[in-house]
Every structure is written in structure tokens, then in C-alpha cells.
């Protein structure tokens, strides 16, 4: 066991981590407006002066697991009108494609305990183009690409600083911090560096008056006075630096026009540094403090600055700094060397390691007590207009105060249930304990609704995400078992028990007519259809969803498989396995024919479609070929024959159904026929149907791209899909990247791009089908090539296409960079990776959130060699 693996056995090593958000402004939890305008209530510039209610943000920020004390960096190039205290980006209304961060930074390394972390931020030497980014994106239409920071020319002539930020823990509560600033330009440039400490404001809301303090009486040292924190000192290696202090309090005069007796507000350090105003406390005390390092860096040179957070009073806090930092780097390398021992390609190792780093840096302290938020606090009113729309009114039981894996701490600084399920799969490769904790967390009673619904995401907890939690639970369980050598049955059992409630919620709430056909609305697929899939039609029409029903078939099979696993240790679970086996059969039957009406499968086209039920009792296929029709592939399970022999009760019931309910039995592909190695297949797709779907999916004229599977058929590029209902004409065109629709807000982008989580499930599903069929099932790949391939070959090739988004091609370029010369060729950019939300369907360019190191980090699992 290496040093990092040993640290993983001690939860204290995770007391401190990168748990500070990259954006707290513009979130629902900070919205105290009467009209629910979260993006407008606190803006980027206002965040400089307004104290947050629930949690904090900062650049490269760390905090303790309860976020009592925060540390982060601010910078000033002496040209901007305010210090760079948090990353800048556009709100949902400012961006021509919705919210979008306008900064460039990369997560380079982190161990699971955060004993060592490293990132780099590229900060312009010249005035940051805030107004240019706002105005140009405001001018651009939905048909134009986003206007990014690199497009402004701010990095021309390399006029920027590379700011490398490293953390290394001596112990769980003793942290070394190094900042290395490299001037990449050809001229000397000034920089003000502000390593900043502050307490999250827990005293202003009326629940207590304990107010911790930061003080300084000796140059180069700040005293941390908090009754519950072990860390007591903050040191600077340069003992001559100035320490400045203010309060983490709202500047009420500036924000609300209300005078205050307090003089030293949250923006006091900014006003002192940038304008020379008397806004810092001369007594050198407060709840927010920073060392002010005013320096100049010569052209092409670097400077290093060292700091330490420690419980110890020391005369020389830096005597072992270099040795400990070196050791933690080596330990991080050793930890990942063991994980990557079977990977030969250095570029693959680099991509995978940065994917892991992104996952780890995107952990966040998430605090949101919905009941308090709805009602307001004793000293902070919530002027809710309950007669109109107020978010999350049905979720008063929710009390979130945990470290959670975020999709992207700037664009999505809140948990998203189905995103999180995907995060846990690559997480399990490096920290299966954390992956299991995350899956347990959302099923806790202070998350899951009493009715069994899992919360979706902050903007609307009542929205419906695809039910992939059971899939992720079993995948993590098996990966954890392989790594640790024994099964964690208590974990599997505890999550299974809660998912029973969630499955029941789906059956009771989303099966509109009790016919085993499920809706759910957008189901994470945003505007993939011809119209808003949550739409209520005025004439009584309604949508029967191929994806909703397929997700539920997958859910039933996942629950059956978990119950079978548990039954190997506790026989009572055989009954639950039987329950989900039968429920799956009824869903499969319903997909075949919705009552006596047209089913979801269209035999002429060889594809699954949504069905619109019309008011006259007839139905109509919405013959739009999208990933909706590929999701039935995910409902596939292989069961070994020796497992059945260990479960006689389940096997007997299964045999009875096959014998006495042939109408159901025929729906289960090859269950009664043993495949190679005495395996049994359960799938919605019989061999003929999987073959026909693959004829569409593997056609480069439709779904198959050089970079994976598109979310919509490319045929609609030249021949858009059209559909008329309720007197409205709907048109859908293939759009390989940014969307032209605001149907689901600014980032409503699923009409063609490559979507990593769906591709990941496609790759895994093909592996399962091959595991059963072996060489007996081969299809033409790509369609029209004349080459017949088995499904494992196709799965591997799709995996390689997905990896090629990030890996260098023969010209040394990475597809996600979209042909940008700076990013592809410059020595200070070319090996840094961004893990975007989704990717251009034709050229692999990264689109959407640029640090979506959650589900896009599943590329780390694709890179990892498969065993067995």
C-alpha cells in the first residue's frame, strides 16, 4: 500500500480540500428576489461587495469540510478596475448560448485526499476584456459561436501570466501553498498577489452571534482565532509583506443604498488595493484578510511565493517546505503510476490524470437548507411572492450541507443527480470510498423526497433525471470489489433499499395510464425532440416516451441484478429479484404495443420513436431519429448460469413464466438460450432489432461521427424533420454544436452534438451484447464499408473515437481545441486538457461548460485497460 492509499484509510485527510465553489453568484440558493430571477439578484460585480448566505467562491479555493474558514487567491494586474477575486463569466441572459465562463485555467493534478494539488490559471497582463466579452456576445445571435476570451486577442504576444498554484499537506490540518508566477510575455509586468483568508459569514442571519477573528501583530503572520478549527496560523515566507483586513460583510450602502456603521466591508481590500481608499482596518483584525504582495516580474521569468496554514506557532514555518512539497509530488506520481501501470501511451496517461484532477478539484461544499431559504432568516427576509413561481417549494425537507462532486464548479455549481451517477464510475478507480459515499448521499432522507423522488438539480429539484442511480451503484460496487478484493454488501444493500422507494415513485407518478409506458419530460435530454417534452397540450394529446420507458426497463434490470447479487448473501432478496424480473417483462411488453395502439418500435424504419397519443384515441410515431431511439440498448443484462444455480427460487419462478406466459417470454431476447460460456441474455432488443438499430447508429450519414455517436441523425442537416400538432408547425434541424433554440434556456444543445454519458453507456452496452453473442453477431461497420465486425470491435473503436477528442492526432492537435492554433501548438497550452460538457458532432470541438470534469471524465474509464 503506497502513502496515498494509506491516507485514504484516514478520513481526517479529507478535512481540507478544494471545496470552495468557482461561482456562488447567480445561483438559486443565493436568490432572495421576489420574482425568482437568480441570475439578476447577485451579479458578478455585485459579488465583490455582497456577502453570500450559503457558501463561498474563489480562485483555487480550499476550505474545511464545513466551510468555516476559506482560503483562495486574488490577483490584480494594475490595469483592471477591480481585483480578480473570482472567475468571470456571462450570465444566462448575457451569453448568446447561455451562461459561459470566460477564463482559462486547467486542473493538472490532485490526489484523492488532496495531499497534493496543482492547477494553472492564465491571467492577462493587460486589462481584462470584461466589457468586450459582454458586448460582443450580446451582439451575436444563436446562429453564431460563442465569443471566447482567446478570441479577444488578450493572449496575443503571450502577454499573460501563468500562475501555478500548488497545495501540499504536511498533515491533514497543516497545509503548504506555493504560487509560481511565470511572465510569458516579452516585457516586465506588475502583479499584485493576494492570498486571502476569510470566514464564511455565519453570524449575520440571526441564529447565533459567534464571530471568529483574523488578526496580525507580527509581520508575515496572521492569527486564526476560531473555537472549532485546528489551524491557527497563516504564514508568508516573505515576512515583510503587508497584511490587510476587512469584514466579510455586505457593503449595504453600495448594494442597497442603506448606510451602515460598519466601515470595513467585503470589498474593502479591493478598494484599498485598486483605489487607495481607506477601507481596511488599521487595527489589523477582521473576518477577511490577505497578504498583499506587490511585485514585478521580468519578461520570460518566474517568481515563487510560499505560504503555510498550520496549527503550530513557529519561528521558521518553512524549514521543511521544499522537502515536503517534493515528497507529496512523488507520492502523487507513485499513486497514479500504480493506477496507470498498464497504460503505455504517455498522452493517454496525461489525459487520464487531468481527468482525475478535474473530478477531484470539482468537489464542493454544498449548503442549501430549502426550508430556511424559502422562509428567510430572523435577520434576513425572503420576500417570496408565493402566488407566483417560487422554486423548490415541495422540497422543504432538504437540508444539504455536504462535500459533493459537482459537474462544473462555475457553470453548474450544484449537484445534478444523473451527472453525479456518472462521476462515480471514474471516481471509483481512484477513491471508491468517495464514490460509494456520493451514491449513498442522494438517497439519504434529507435528500430523497418522502415520496421517493430523487432531487434533480438546484433550479428545479422536481425535474426528472434519467434513473441511472442503480446502474452506477452496481458498477461502483463491482469496481470496488475488484480493487479491494471483497464485496461491500452493506453499501449495496443500503442504496438498494432506498432505490426501492425511487422505483415506486416512478411507477406511481410517471406511468400516466398504468400501462408501463413512462414519461418524465426532458429526462436530461433538453430539446432533443420537436417540442418541449414537458409540454401540456391544450387538446389532451400527450407524449409516450421511448427514452423514459427504456430508462425504466434499464432501471428494472439494474434492480433485478442488484437483488440477485444480494440474494447470494441473503435469500430473502430472491423475491425482489423476481419482482423486478417481472416488472421488466411488463415494460418490454408495453414497448411492443401501447395497448392496442402503435408501439414505440417502428418496424418499417427499424427504430424506436416517441409516440404522441392524440385526442381521438389514435397515436402517431414522432419519426425523429435521435438518441431517444438508442436508449433501449441500455436495457441489457447478462446472467451467468452458475448464478442461477445459486438462486433456485428465482430460477423456478423464471421457468414458470417462460412456460406459462409465452407472450411475455418471447419479449426476452434469448433468455432460455444459453450463450457462449453458459450465459443468459435479457434485453428489450432481440437480435434482429439490435442489428437494425445498429444499421442506423453505425452509419456515418446518420449517427456515427469520427468522435463518437451523435445525439441526432445527420440526415436532418439537409432535410429537417417537421411535425404539426395543435395547429403548430415544429421543425428540427441537425445542429452539430451550439443550439439555435432557447427551449430549455441558454444551454439547450442536444440537436446533434456528441454527448459523453450516452456514448459511455453505448460502449458498455455493446460490450454486454458481445459478451453474450461473441462472434455469432457481426454487423457492417461502418455501414457501407463492407467490413463485418463483432460488437466488441465496434465498442473498442467507438471508445477510441471518444478518446481521440482529447488525444493528439498525427498533427499534434487535439480535437476539443477546435483548431485553435494557440491551444494546439503553443508549448504552454498544448498539453493541457479541458473536459467540455459536449462536443461538436462533426469535428469534436468542445462546446458548453469547459470544465465539465464530471461525466466527461468517464474518458478516464475508457482509457483504463479492461480486465477480464
mmCIF file of N, CA and C in Angstrom, residues 488-603:
data_model
loop_
_atom_site.group_PDB
_atom_site.id
_atom_site.type_symbol
_atom_site.label_atom_id
_atom_site.label_comp_id
_atom_site.label_asym_id
_atom_site.label_seq_id
_atom_site.Cartn_x
_atom_site.Cartn_y
_atom_site.Cartn_z
ATOM 1 N N UNK A 488 -18.662 -5.026 -0.896
ATOM 2 C CA UNK A 488 -19.228 -4.176 0.156
ATOM 3 C C UNK A 488 -20.752 -4.336 0.128
ATOM 4 N N UNK A 489 -21.220 -5.415 0.730
ATOM 5 C CA UNK A 489 -22.651 -5.734 0.724
ATOM 6 C C UNK A 489 -23.475 -4.687 1.473
ATOM 7 N N UNK A 490 -23.024 -4.184 2.637
ATOM 8 C CA UNK A 490 -23.818 -3.146 3.311
ATOM 9 C C UNK A 490 -24.066 -1.924 2.434
ATOM 10 N N UNK A 491 -23.047 -1.501 1.650
ATOM 11 C CA UNK A 491 -23.256 -0.384 0.720
ATOM 12 C C UNK A 491 -24.328 -0.727 -0.297
ATOM 13 N N UNK A 492 -24.196 -1.874 -0.944
ATOM 14 C CA UNK A 492 -25.145 -2.257 -1.989
ATOM 15 C C UNK A 492 -26.554 -2.369 -1.429
ATOM 16 N N UNK A 493 -26.673 -2.962 -0.269
ATOM 17 C CA UNK A 493 -27.983 -3.176 0.335
ATOM 18 C C UNK A 493 -28.626 -1.852 0.741
ATOM 19 N N UNK A 494 -27.846 -0.948 1.326
ATOM 20 C CA UNK A 494 -28.418 0.310 1.803
ATOM 21 C C UNK A 494 -28.942 1.159 0.655
ATOM 22 N N UNK A 495 -28.188 1.228 -0.449
ATOM 23 C CA UNK A 495 -28.660 2.013 -1.597
ATOM 24 C C UNK A 495 -29.858 1.328 -2.245
ATOM 25 N N UNK A 496 -29.811 0.010 -2.360
ATOM 26 C CA UNK A 496 -30.928 -0.740 -2.955
ATOM 27 C C UNK A 496 -32.233 -0.461 -2.207
ATOM 28 N N UNK A 497 -32.184 -0.453 -0.878
ATOM 29 C CA UNK A 497 -33.399 -0.239 -0.101
ATOM 30 C C UNK A 497 -34.027 1.114 -0.423
ATOM 31 N N UNK A 498 -33.214 2.142 -0.571
ATOM 32 C CA UNK A 498 -33.741 3.474 -0.888
ATOM 33 C C UNK A 498 -34.207 3.564 -2.340
ATOM 34 N N UNK A 499 -33.523 2.856 -3.223
ATOM 35 C CA UNK A 499 -33.937 2.891 -4.628
ATOM 36 C C UNK A 499 -35.264 2.175 -4.849
ATOM 37 N N UNK A 500 -35.632 1.308 -3.933
ATOM 38 C CA UNK A 500 -36.978 0.725 -3.998
ATOM 39 C C UNK A 500 -38.030 1.829 -3.940
ATOM 40 N N UNK A 501 -37.792 2.820 -3.077
ATOM 41 C CA UNK A 501 -38.717 3.951 -2.972
ATOM 42 C C UNK A 501 -38.738 4.744 -4.270
ATOM 43 N N UNK A 502 -37.562 4.939 -4.849
ATOM 44 C CA UNK A 502 -37.482 5.713 -6.079
ATOM 45 C C UNK A 502 -38.158 4.993 -7.244
ATOM 46 N N UNK A 503 -37.966 3.683 -7.326
ATOM 47 C CA UNK A 503 -38.619 2.914 -8.384
ATOM 48 C C UNK A 503 -40.140 3.012 -8.233
ATOM 49 N N UNK A 504 -40.615 2.904 -7.006
ATOM 50 C CA UNK A 504 -42.053 3.000 -6.762
ATOM 51 C C UNK A 504 -42.582 4.373 -7.144
ATOM 52 N N UNK A 505 -41.781 5.423 -6.866
ATOM 53 C CA UNK A 505 -42.194 6.775 -7.275
ATOM 54 C C UNK A 505 -42.375 6.847 -8.790
ATOM 55 N N UNK A 506 -41.429 6.303 -9.532
ATOM 56 C CA UNK A 506 -41.547 6.296 -10.987
ATOM 57 C C UNK A 506 -42.830 5.579 -11.431
ATOM 58 N N UNK A 507 -43.079 4.432 -10.857
ATOM 59 C CA UNK A 507 -44.251 3.649 -11.257
ATOM 60 C C UNK A 507 -45.541 4.406 -10.940
ATOM 61 N N UNK A 508 -45.574 5.064 -9.795
ATOM 62 C CA UNK A 508 -46.805 5.736 -9.367
ATOM 63 C C UNK A 508 -47.002 7.095 -10.001
ATOM 64 N N UNK A 509 -45.900 7.782 -10.350
ATOM 65 C CA UNK A 509 -46.010 9.168 -10.817
ATOM 66 C C UNK A 509 -45.784 9.353 -12.307
ATOM 67 N N UNK A 510 -45.008 8.491 -12.926
ATOM 68 C CA UNK A 510 -44.604 8.740 -14.309
ATOM 69 C C UNK A 510 -45.160 7.722 -15.297
ATOM 70 N N UNK A 511 -45.980 6.808 -14.809
ATOM 71 C CA UNK A 511 -46.685 5.876 -15.692
ATOM 72 C C UNK A 511 -48.112 6.394 -15.812
ATOM 73 N N UNK A 512 -48.336 7.272 -16.776
ATOM 74 C CA UNK A 512 -49.553 8.083 -16.867
ATOM 75 C C UNK A 512 -50.828 7.251 -16.839
ATOM 76 N N UNK A 513 -50.837 6.150 -17.586
ATOM 77 C CA UNK A 513 -52.065 5.363 -17.738
ATOM 78 C C UNK A 513 -51.940 3.945 -17.192
ATOM 79 N N UNK A 514 -50.969 3.752 -16.301
ATOM 80 C CA UNK A 514 -50.753 2.426 -15.712
ATOM 81 C C UNK A 514 -50.568 1.345 -16.774
ATOM 82 N N UNK A 515 -49.829 1.724 -17.829
ATOM 83 C CA UNK A 515 -49.615 0.765 -18.916
ATOM 84 C C UNK A 515 -48.130 0.462 -19.119
ATOM 85 N N UNK A 516 -47.313 0.817 -18.114
ATOM 86 C CA UNK A 516 -45.871 0.564 -18.153
ATOM 87 C C UNK A 516 -45.137 1.329 -19.240
ATOM 88 N N UNK A 517 -45.727 2.444 -19.664
ATOM 89 C CA UNK A 517 -45.058 3.379 -20.557
ATOM 90 C C UNK A 517 -44.799 4.649 -19.758
ATOM 91 N N UNK A 518 -43.554 5.096 -19.741
ATOM 92 C CA UNK A 518 -43.154 6.137 -18.811
ATOM 93 C C UNK A 518 -42.779 7.421 -19.529
ATOM 94 N N UNK A 519 -43.154 8.522 -18.896
ATOM 95 C CA UNK A 519 -42.772 9.845 -19.374
ATOM 96 C C UNK A 519 -41.662 10.380 -18.506
ATOM 97 N N UNK A 520 -41.786 11.648 -18.159
ATOM 98 C CA UNK A 520 -40.765 12.268 -17.334
ATOM 99 C C UNK A 520 -40.344 13.613 -17.876
ATOM 100 N N UNK A 521 -40.747 13.905 -19.128
ATOM 101 C CA UNK A 521 -40.372 15.188 -19.700
ATOM 102 C C UNK A 521 -39.037 15.119 -20.390
ATOM 103 N N UNK A 522 -38.196 16.123 -20.117
ATOM 104 C CA UNK A 522 -36.971 16.223 -20.902
ATOM 105 C C UNK A 522 -35.956 15.142 -20.537
ATOM 106 N N UNK A 523 -36.027 14.600 -19.318
ATOM 107 C CA UNK A 523 -35.171 13.486 -18.912
ATOM 108 C C UNK A 523 -33.697 13.726 -19.229
ATOM 109 N N UNK A 524 -33.274 14.954 -18.987
ATOM 110 C CA UNK A 524 -31.860 15.267 -19.195
ATOM 111 C C UNK A 524 -31.492 15.494 -20.647
ATOM 112 N N UNK A 525 -32.449 15.287 -21.568
ATOM 113 C CA UNK A 525 -32.129 15.391 -22.998
ATOM 114 C C UNK A 525 -32.503 16.745 -23.576
ATOM 115 N N UNK A 526 -32.912 17.685 -22.722
ATOM 116 C CA UNK A 526 -33.230 19.039 -23.119
ATOM 117 C C UNK A 526 -34.117 19.058 -24.378
ATOM 118 N N UNK A 527 -33.694 19.748 -25.421
ATOM 119 C CA UNK A 527 -34.590 19.930 -26.565
ATOM 120 C C UNK A 527 -34.305 18.932 -27.685
ATOM 121 N N UNK A 528 -34.086 17.666 -27.310
ATOM 122 C CA UNK A 528 -33.787 16.656 -28.309
ATOM 123 C C UNK A 528 -34.974 16.412 -29.231
ATOM 124 N N UNK A 529 -36.176 16.732 -28.784
ATOM 125 C CA UNK A 529 -37.362 16.455 -29.577
ATOM 126 C C UNK A 529 -37.813 17.642 -30.399
ATOM 127 N N UNK A 530 -38.976 17.467 -31.016
ATOM 128 C CA UNK A 530 -39.533 18.517 -31.857
ATOM 129 C C UNK A 530 -40.078 19.666 -31.034
ATOM 130 N N UNK A 531 -40.435 19.370 -29.770
ATOM 131 C CA UNK A 531 -41.000 20.396 -28.900
ATOM 132 C C UNK A 531 -40.603 20.066 -27.462
ATOM 133 N N UNK A 532 -40.893 20.975 -26.573
ATOM 134 C CA UNK A 532 -40.629 20.775 -25.153
ATOM 135 C C UNK A 532 -41.333 19.508 -24.690
ATOM 136 N N UNK A 533 -40.582 18.542 -24.220
ATOM 137 C CA UNK A 533 -41.170 17.243 -23.878
ATOM 138 C C UNK A 533 -41.911 17.277 -22.547
ATOM 139 N N UNK A 534 -41.884 18.427 -21.865
ATOM 140 C CA UNK A 534 -42.734 18.642 -20.698
ATOM 141 C C UNK A 534 -44.042 19.336 -21.072
ATOM 142 N N UNK A 535 -44.220 19.608 -22.358
ATOM 143 C CA UNK A 535 -45.356 20.411 -22.804
ATOM 144 C C UNK A 535 -46.696 19.752 -22.479
ATOM 145 N N UNK A 536 -47.635 20.565 -21.993
ATOM 146 C CA UNK A 536 -49.012 20.125 -21.782
ATOM 147 C C UNK A 536 -49.841 20.608 -22.972
ATOM 148 N N UNK A 537 -50.322 19.682 -23.784
ATOM 149 C CA UNK A 537 -51.074 20.061 -24.977
ATOM 150 C C UNK A 537 -52.503 20.454 -24.599
ATOM 151 N N UNK A 538 -53.002 21.478 -25.249
ATOM 152 C CA UNK A 538 -54.318 22.025 -24.877
ATOM 153 C C UNK A 538 -55.466 21.100 -25.234
ATOM 154 N N UNK A 539 -55.276 20.217 -26.213
ATOM 155 C CA UNK A 539 -56.379 19.353 -26.650
ATOM 156 C C UNK A 539 -56.309 17.948 -26.055
ATOM 157 N N UNK A 540 -55.436 17.760 -25.072
ATOM 158 C CA UNK A 540 -55.393 16.465 -24.401
ATOM 159 C C UNK A 540 -54.404 15.485 -24.980
ATOM 160 N N UNK A 541 -53.663 15.882 -26.023
ATOM 161 C CA UNK A 541 -52.631 14.993 -26.524
ATOM 162 C C UNK A 541 -51.519 14.864 -25.466
ATOM 163 N N UNK A 542 -50.833 13.760 -25.506
ATOM 164 C CA UNK A 542 -49.711 13.590 -24.586
ATOM 165 C C UNK A 542 -48.694 12.651 -25.218
ATOM 166 N N UNK A 543 -47.472 12.739 -24.661
ATOM 167 C CA UNK A 543 -46.334 12.030 -25.250
ATOM 168 C C UNK A 543 -46.020 10.766 -24.471
ATOM 169 N N UNK A 544 -45.904 9.661 -25.194
ATOM 170 C CA UNK A 544 -45.374 8.419 -24.624
ATOM 171 C C UNK A 544 -43.911 8.355 -25.049
ATOM 172 N N UNK A 545 -42.989 8.291 -24.076
ATOM 173 C CA UNK A 545 -41.579 8.485 -24.374
ATOM 174 C C UNK A 545 -40.825 7.165 -24.492
ATOM 175 N N UNK A 546 -40.169 6.999 -25.629
ATOM 176 C CA UNK A 546 -39.347 5.805 -25.827
ATOM 177 C C UNK A 546 -38.180 5.789 -24.853
ATOM 178 N N UNK A 547 -37.605 6.990 -24.576
ATOM 179 C CA UNK A 547 -36.460 7.010 -23.669
ATOM 180 C C UNK A 547 -36.895 6.808 -22.224
ATOM 181 N N UNK A 548 -37.998 7.450 -21.816
ATOM 182 C CA UNK A 548 -38.471 7.268 -20.451
ATOM 183 C C UNK A 548 -38.759 5.808 -20.157
ATOM 184 N N UNK A 549 -39.396 5.137 -21.085
ATOM 185 C CA UNK A 549 -39.731 3.729 -20.904
ATOM 186 C C UNK A 549 -38.472 2.869 -20.938
ATOM 187 N N UNK A 550 -37.542 3.191 -21.800
ATOM 188 C CA UNK A 550 -36.294 2.424 -21.879
ATOM 189 C C UNK A 550 -35.458 2.599 -20.622
ATOM 190 N N UNK A 551 -35.406 3.846 -20.116
ATOM 191 C CA UNK A 551 -34.676 4.065 -18.867
ATOM 192 C C UNK A 551 -35.271 3.209 -17.747
ATOM 193 N N UNK A 552 -36.604 3.093 -17.743
ATOM 194 C CA UNK A 552 -37.238 2.306 -16.690
ATOM 195 C C UNK A 552 -36.991 0.812 -16.874
ATOM 196 N N UNK A 553 -36.918 0.367 -18.116
ATOM 197 C CA UNK A 553 -36.548 -1.038 -18.354
ATOM 198 C C UNK A 553 -35.130 -1.286 -17.853
ATOM 199 N N UNK A 554 -34.239 -0.339 -18.111
ATOM 200 C CA UNK A 554 -32.862 -0.426 -17.612
ATOM 201 C C UNK A 554 -32.853 -0.417 -16.086
ATOM 202 N N UNK A 555 -33.642 0.472 -15.489
ATOM 203 C CA UNK A 555 -33.743 0.573 -14.034
ATOM 204 C C UNK A 555 -34.201 -0.762 -13.441
ATOM 205 N N UNK A 556 -35.238 -1.361 -14.047
ATOM 206 C CA UNK A 556 -35.756 -2.640 -13.548
ATOM 207 C C UNK A 556 -34.693 -3.732 -13.618
ATOM 208 N N UNK A 557 -33.963 -3.784 -14.726
ATOM 209 C CA UNK A 557 -32.907 -4.795 -14.860
ATOM 210 C C UNK A 557 -31.768 -4.549 -13.869
ATOM 211 N N UNK A 558 -31.400 -3.280 -13.687
ATOM 212 C CA UNK A 558 -30.351 -2.964 -12.714
ATOM 213 C C UNK A 558 -30.769 -3.400 -11.311
ATOM 214 N N UNK A 559 -32.018 -3.138 -10.960
ATOM 215 C CA UNK A 559 -32.515 -3.523 -9.637
ATOM 216 C C UNK A 559 -32.596 -5.047 -9.512
ATOM 217 N N UNK A 560 -32.994 -5.711 -10.581
ATOM 218 C CA UNK A 560 -33.011 -7.171 -10.565
ATOM 219 C C UNK A 560 -31.613 -7.725 -10.332
ATOM 220 N N UNK A 561 -30.636 -7.146 -11.032
ATOM 221 C CA UNK A 561 -29.263 -7.649 -10.909
ATOM 222 C C UNK A 561 -28.710 -7.409 -9.511
ATOM 223 N N UNK A 562 -29.016 -6.236 -8.931
ATOM 224 C CA UNK A 562 -28.569 -5.962 -7.564
ATOM 225 C C UNK A 562 -29.221 -6.941 -6.593
ATOM 226 N N UNK A 563 -30.526 -7.183 -6.769
ATOM 227 C CA UNK A 563 -31.237 -8.121 -5.888
ATOM 228 C C UNK A 563 -30.663 -9.524 -6.008
ATOM 229 N N UNK A 564 -30.288 -9.940 -7.206
ATOM 230 C CA UNK A 564 -29.676 -11.252 -7.384
ATOM 231 C C UNK A 564 -28.339 -11.326 -6.654
ATOM 232 N N UNK A 565 -27.570 -10.249 -6.720
ATOM 233 C CA UNK A 565 -26.286 -10.218 -6.018
ATOM 234 C C UNK A 565 -26.508 -10.315 -4.508
ATOM 235 N N UNK A 566 -27.460 -9.543 -4.007
ATOM 236 C CA UNK A 566 -27.742 -9.574 -2.575
ATOM 237 C C UNK A 566 -28.290 -10.928 -2.143
ATOM 238 N N UNK A 567 -29.051 -11.578 -3.051
ATOM 239 C CA UNK A 567 -29.633 -12.884 -2.720
ATOM 240 C C UNK A 567 -28.571 -13.959 -2.528
ATOM 241 N N UNK A 568 -27.389 -13.753 -3.093
ATOM 242 C CA UNK A 568 -26.294 -14.706 -2.871
ATOM 243 C C UNK A 568 -25.849 -14.700 -1.409
ATOM 244 N N UNK A 569 -26.172 -13.599 -0.699
ATOM 245 C CA UNK A 569 -25.791 -13.466 0.705
ATOM 246 C C UNK A 569 -27.003 -13.520 1.645
ATOM 247 N N UNK A 570 -28.179 -13.224 1.099
ATOM 248 C CA UNK A 570 -29.402 -13.229 1.901
ATOM 249 C C UNK A 570 -30.553 -13.663 0.996
ATOM 250 N N UNK A 571 -31.072 -14.849 1.232
ATOM 251 C CA UNK A 571 -32.030 -15.480 0.327
ATOM 252 C C UNK A 571 -33.313 -14.674 0.146
ATOM 253 N N UNK A 572 -33.652 -13.834 1.110
ATOM 254 C CA UNK A 572 -34.916 -13.094 1.010
ATOM 255 C C UNK A 572 -34.929 -12.170 -0.206
ATOM 256 N N UNK A 573 -33.757 -11.813 -0.718
ATOM 257 C CA UNK A 573 -33.713 -10.908 -1.861
ATOM 258 C C UNK A 573 -34.108 -11.596 -3.171
ATOM 259 N N UNK A 574 -34.231 -12.903 -3.153
ATOM 260 C CA UNK A 574 -34.710 -13.582 -4.366
ATOM 261 C C UNK A 574 -36.086 -13.075 -4.758
ATOM 262 N N UNK A 575 -36.935 -12.824 -3.778
ATOM 263 C CA UNK A 575 -38.275 -12.317 -4.084
ATOM 264 C C UNK A 575 -38.214 -10.973 -4.789
ATOM 265 N N UNK A 576 -37.265 -10.108 -4.366
ATOM 266 C CA UNK A 576 -37.135 -8.813 -5.012
ATOM 267 C C UNK A 576 -36.596 -8.967 -6.432
ATOM 268 N N UNK A 577 -35.687 -9.909 -6.626
ATOM 269 C CA UNK A 577 -35.181 -10.159 -7.969
ATOM 270 C C UNK A 577 -36.315 -10.595 -8.890
ATOM 271 N N UNK A 578 -37.193 -11.453 -8.370
ATOM 272 C CA UNK A 578 -38.343 -11.912 -9.156
ATOM 273 C C UNK A 578 -39.258 -10.736 -9.486
ATOM 274 N N UNK A 579 -39.487 -9.861 -8.496
ATOM 275 C CA UNK A 579 -40.354 -8.701 -8.717
ATOM 276 C C UNK A 579 -39.849 -7.865 -9.880
ATOM 277 N N UNK A 580 -38.552 -7.574 -9.896
ATOM 278 C CA UNK A 580 -38.018 -6.704 -10.940
ATOM 279 C C UNK A 580 -37.901 -7.429 -12.275
ATOM 280 N N UNK A 581 -37.699 -8.730 -12.251
ATOM 281 C CA UNK A 581 -37.724 -9.514 -13.479
ATOM 282 C C UNK A 581 -39.096 -9.389 -14.143
ATOM 283 N N UNK A 582 -40.151 -9.560 -13.360
ATOM 284 C CA UNK A 582 -41.499 -9.477 -13.919
ATOM 285 C C UNK A 582 -41.833 -8.052 -14.348
ATOM 286 N N UNK A 583 -41.395 -7.077 -13.544
ATOM 287 C CA UNK A 583 -41.687 -5.695 -13.921
ATOM 288 C C UNK A 583 -41.007 -5.355 -15.240
ATOM 289 N N UNK A 584 -39.804 -5.835 -15.404
ATOM 290 C CA UNK A 584 -39.103 -5.621 -16.667
ATOM 291 C C UNK A 584 -39.882 -6.227 -17.840
ATOM 292 N N UNK A 585 -40.411 -7.426 -17.643
ATOM 293 C CA UNK A 585 -41.167 -8.078 -18.718
ATOM 294 C C UNK A 585 -42.378 -7.252 -19.125
ATOM 295 N N UNK A 586 -43.054 -6.680 -18.153
ATOM 296 C CA UNK A 586 -44.248 -5.890 -18.481
ATOM 297 C C UNK A 586 -43.875 -4.595 -19.198
ATOM 298 N N UNK A 587 -42.738 -4.019 -18.852
ATOM 299 C CA UNK A 587 -42.280 -2.832 -19.575
ATOM 300 C C UNK A 587 -41.920 -3.206 -21.007
ATOM 301 N N UNK A 588 -41.233 -4.325 -21.177
ATOM 302 C CA UNK A 588 -40.883 -4.785 -22.520
ATOM 303 C C UNK A 588 -42.129 -5.032 -23.350
ATOM 304 N N UNK A 589 -43.148 -5.611 -22.729
ATOM 305 C CA UNK A 589 -44.403 -5.853 -23.435
ATOM 306 C C UNK A 589 -45.064 -4.541 -23.842
ATOM 307 N N UNK A 590 -45.037 -3.563 -22.936
ATOM 308 C CA UNK A 590 -45.660 -2.280 -23.234
ATOM 309 C C UNK A 590 -44.946 -1.557 -24.371
ATOM 310 N N UNK A 591 -43.637 -1.706 -24.450
ATOM 311 C CA UNK A 591 -42.892 -1.065 -25.528
ATOM 312 C C UNK A 591 -43.256 -1.669 -26.876
ATOM 313 N N UNK A 592 -43.663 -2.927 -26.829
ATOM 314 C CA UNK A 592 -44.040 -3.604 -28.073
ATOM 315 C C UNK A 592 -45.330 -3.026 -28.638
ATOM 316 N N UNK A 593 -46.256 -2.752 -27.735
ATOM 317 C CA UNK A 593 -47.532 -2.191 -28.181
ATOM 318 C C UNK A 593 -48.172 -1.455 -27.030
ATOM 319 N N UNK A 594 -48.458 -0.206 -27.213
ATOM 320 C CA UNK A 594 -49.097 0.602 -26.184
ATOM 321 C C UNK A 594 -50.588 0.295 -26.235
ATOM 322 N N UNK A 595 -51.016 -0.659 -25.426
ATOM 323 C CA UNK A 595 -52.394 -1.121 -25.520
ATOM 324 C C UNK A 595 -52.611 -1.732 -26.875
ATOM 325 N N UNK A 596 -53.630 -1.267 -27.580
ATOM 326 C CA UNK A 596 -53.895 -1.745 -28.931
ATOM 327 C C UNK A 596 -53.385 -0.760 -29.974
ATOM 328 N N UNK A 597 -52.614 0.225 -29.538
ATOM 329 C CA UNK A 597 -52.190 1.282 -30.446
ATOM 330 C C UNK A 597 -50.786 1.012 -30.976
ATOM 331 N N UNK A 598 -50.304 1.947 -31.754
ATOM 332 C CA UNK A 598 -48.982 1.813 -32.354
ATOM 333 C C UNK A 598 -47.919 1.829 -31.273
ATOM 334 N N UNK A 599 -46.968 0.915 -31.342
ATOM 335 C CA UNK A 599 -45.936 0.809 -30.325
ATOM 336 C C UNK A 599 -44.801 1.786 -30.539
ATOM 337 N N UNK A 600 -43.831 1.729 -29.636
ATOM 338 C CA UNK A 600 -42.678 2.607 -29.722
ATOM 339 C C UNK A 600 -41.693 2.141 -30.797
ATOM 340 N N UNK A 601 -41.737 0.849 -31.108
ATOM 341 C CA UNK A 601 -40.872 0.310 -32.159
ATOM 342 C C UNK A 601 -41.560 0.470 -33.507
ATOM 343 N N UNK A 602 -40.830 1.036 -34.469
ATOM 344 C CA UNK A 602 -41.346 1.168 -35.823
ATOM 345 C C UNK A 602 -40.627 0.159 -36.704
ATOM 346 N N UNK A 603 -41.350 -0.854 -37.147
ATOM 347 C CA UNK A 603 -40.717 -1.954 -37.859
ATOM 348 C C UNK A 603 -40.264 -1.556 -39.252
#
